[in-house]
Structures are given as C-alpha cells and as structure tokens.
Coordinates of C-alpha atoms in Angstrom, one line a residue:
M1 CA 48.7 -39.3 -22.1
R2 CA 51.5 -37.0 -21.0
T3 CA 55.3 -37.3 -20.7
K4 CA 56.3 -37.9 -17.1
K5 CA 57.9 -35.0 -15.3
G6 CA 61.7 -35.2 -15.0
F7 CA 62.4 -37.1 -18.3
N8 CA 64.2 -35.0 -20.9
L9 CA 65.6 -35.7 -24.3
R10 CA 69.4 -35.0 -24.5
S11 CA 72.0 -35.4 -27.2
V12 CA 74.9 -37.4 -25.8
C13 CA 77.8 -38.4 -28.1
G14 CA 75.6 -38.0 -31.1
E15 CA 72.8 -40.2 -29.7
Q16 CA 69.3 -38.9 -28.7
I17 CA 68.5 -40.3 -25.2
I18 CA 66.0 -39.8 -22.5
V19 CA 67.5 -38.9 -19.2
A20 CA 65.9 -38.8 -15.8
E21 CA 66.3 -35.6 -13.9
G22 CA 65.1 -34.6 -10.5
I23 CA 64.6 -36.3 -7.1
E24 CA 61.4 -38.1 -8.2
N25 CA 63.5 -40.1 -10.8
I26 CA 66.5 -40.8 -8.7
D27 CA 66.1 -44.6 -9.0
F28 CA 65.8 -44.6 -12.8
S29 CA 68.5 -46.9 -14.2
K30 CA 67.5 -47.4 -17.8
I31 CA 68.9 -45.5 -20.8
I32 CA 66.3 -44.9 -23.5
R33 CA 67.7 -44.2 -26.9
M34 CA 65.5 -42.5 -29.4
N35 CA 65.7 -42.7 -33.2
E36 CA 65.1 -39.6 -35.3
S37 CA 61.3 -40.0 -35.6
S38 CA 60.8 -40.8 -31.9
A39 CA 62.9 -37.9 -30.8
Y40 CA 60.9 -35.6 -33.1
L41 CA 57.7 -36.9 -31.5
W42 CA 59.0 -36.5 -28.0
N43 CA 60.0 -32.9 -28.7
A44 CA 56.6 -32.1 -30.2
I45 CA 54.6 -33.5 -27.3
K46 CA 56.8 -32.8 -24.3
D47 CA 54.7 -31.5 -21.4
K48 CA 51.5 -31.7 -23.5
D49 CA 48.5 -34.0 -23.5
F50 CA 48.6 -36.3 -26.5
S51 CA 47.0 -39.4 -28.0
V52 CA 48.2 -42.1 -30.5
D53 CA 46.2 -40.1 -33.2
D54 CA 48.2 -37.0 -32.3
L55 CA 51.4 -38.8 -32.8
A56 CA 50.2 -40.3 -36.1
Q57 CA 49.3 -36.9 -37.3
L58 CA 52.7 -35.5 -36.4
L59 CA 54.3 -38.4 -38.3
S60 CA 52.1 -37.8 -41.3
D61 CA 53.0 -34.1 -41.3
E62 CA 56.7 -34.8 -41.1
Y63 CA 57.1 -37.9 -43.3
D64 CA 55.5 -39.2 -46.5
V65 CA 53.9 -42.3 -45.1
D66 CA 50.4 -43.7 -45.4
R67 CA 47.9 -43.3 -42.5
E68 CA 47.8 -47.0 -41.7
T69 CA 51.5 -47.1 -41.2
V70 CA 51.8 -44.0 -39.1
L71 CA 48.9 -45.2 -36.8
K72 CA 50.7 -48.6 -36.3
D73 CA 54.1 -46.8 -35.7
A74 CA 52.5 -44.3 -33.3
A75 CA 50.8 -47.1 -31.3
S76 CA 54.1 -49.0 -31.2
I77 CA 56.0 -45.9 -29.9
V78 CA 53.4 -45.2 -27.2
E79 CA 53.6 -48.9 -26.0
Q80 CA 57.4 -48.7 -25.8
W81 CA 57.2 -45.4 -23.9
K82 CA 54.7 -46.9 -21.5
Q83 CA 56.9 -50.0 -20.9
A84 CA 59.8 -47.7 -20.3
G85 CA 57.7 -45.7 -17.8
I86 CA 58.3 -42.3 -19.4
V87 CA 54.6 -41.5 -20.1
E88 CA 51.5 -41.6 -18.0

C-alpha cells in the first residue's frame, strides 16, 4: 500500500487532519482527523510502500503494547484509511 498523492497531514487549531491538495483531489469533501498514533504512522509511511505489519512494527517501536494488539490496531487503521480513500 501507499498513501495517495495529494493527501497531507496538517495541524489545524490543535487537531491533526488530513487535507486534500492538488487538482486530482479537488472533489474531496471529507475531513479526516487523526489521533496521535495514527498521525505518527502517517508521518512515518508518507510516500512509502507499507503493509499492516510495517504499521504494527512502528506501533511496537513507539508504544509499549503487545504484538496482538498492535496488529489489530494497525489493521483497523488501514481499513479506516482505505474507506476514507487516502491509501491505495
């Protein structure tokens, strides 16, 4: 997987949100708010190929959480990003 071109993480009024930039995203009408861990992951994988396992490893490296939990959380985040249309 990869983040889609034109979607960037920005801090707006203290919130971390994904904003659509560029002509290819002109019809994007959703605001996607990121919590601390999802913003951390987005910054770590922006413009890189990644898998659920990669995200799980990043979470394991950053937080003191067991492997089963980080795999479940990483899969959930990927599913949310797919539904939002910000990864391909």
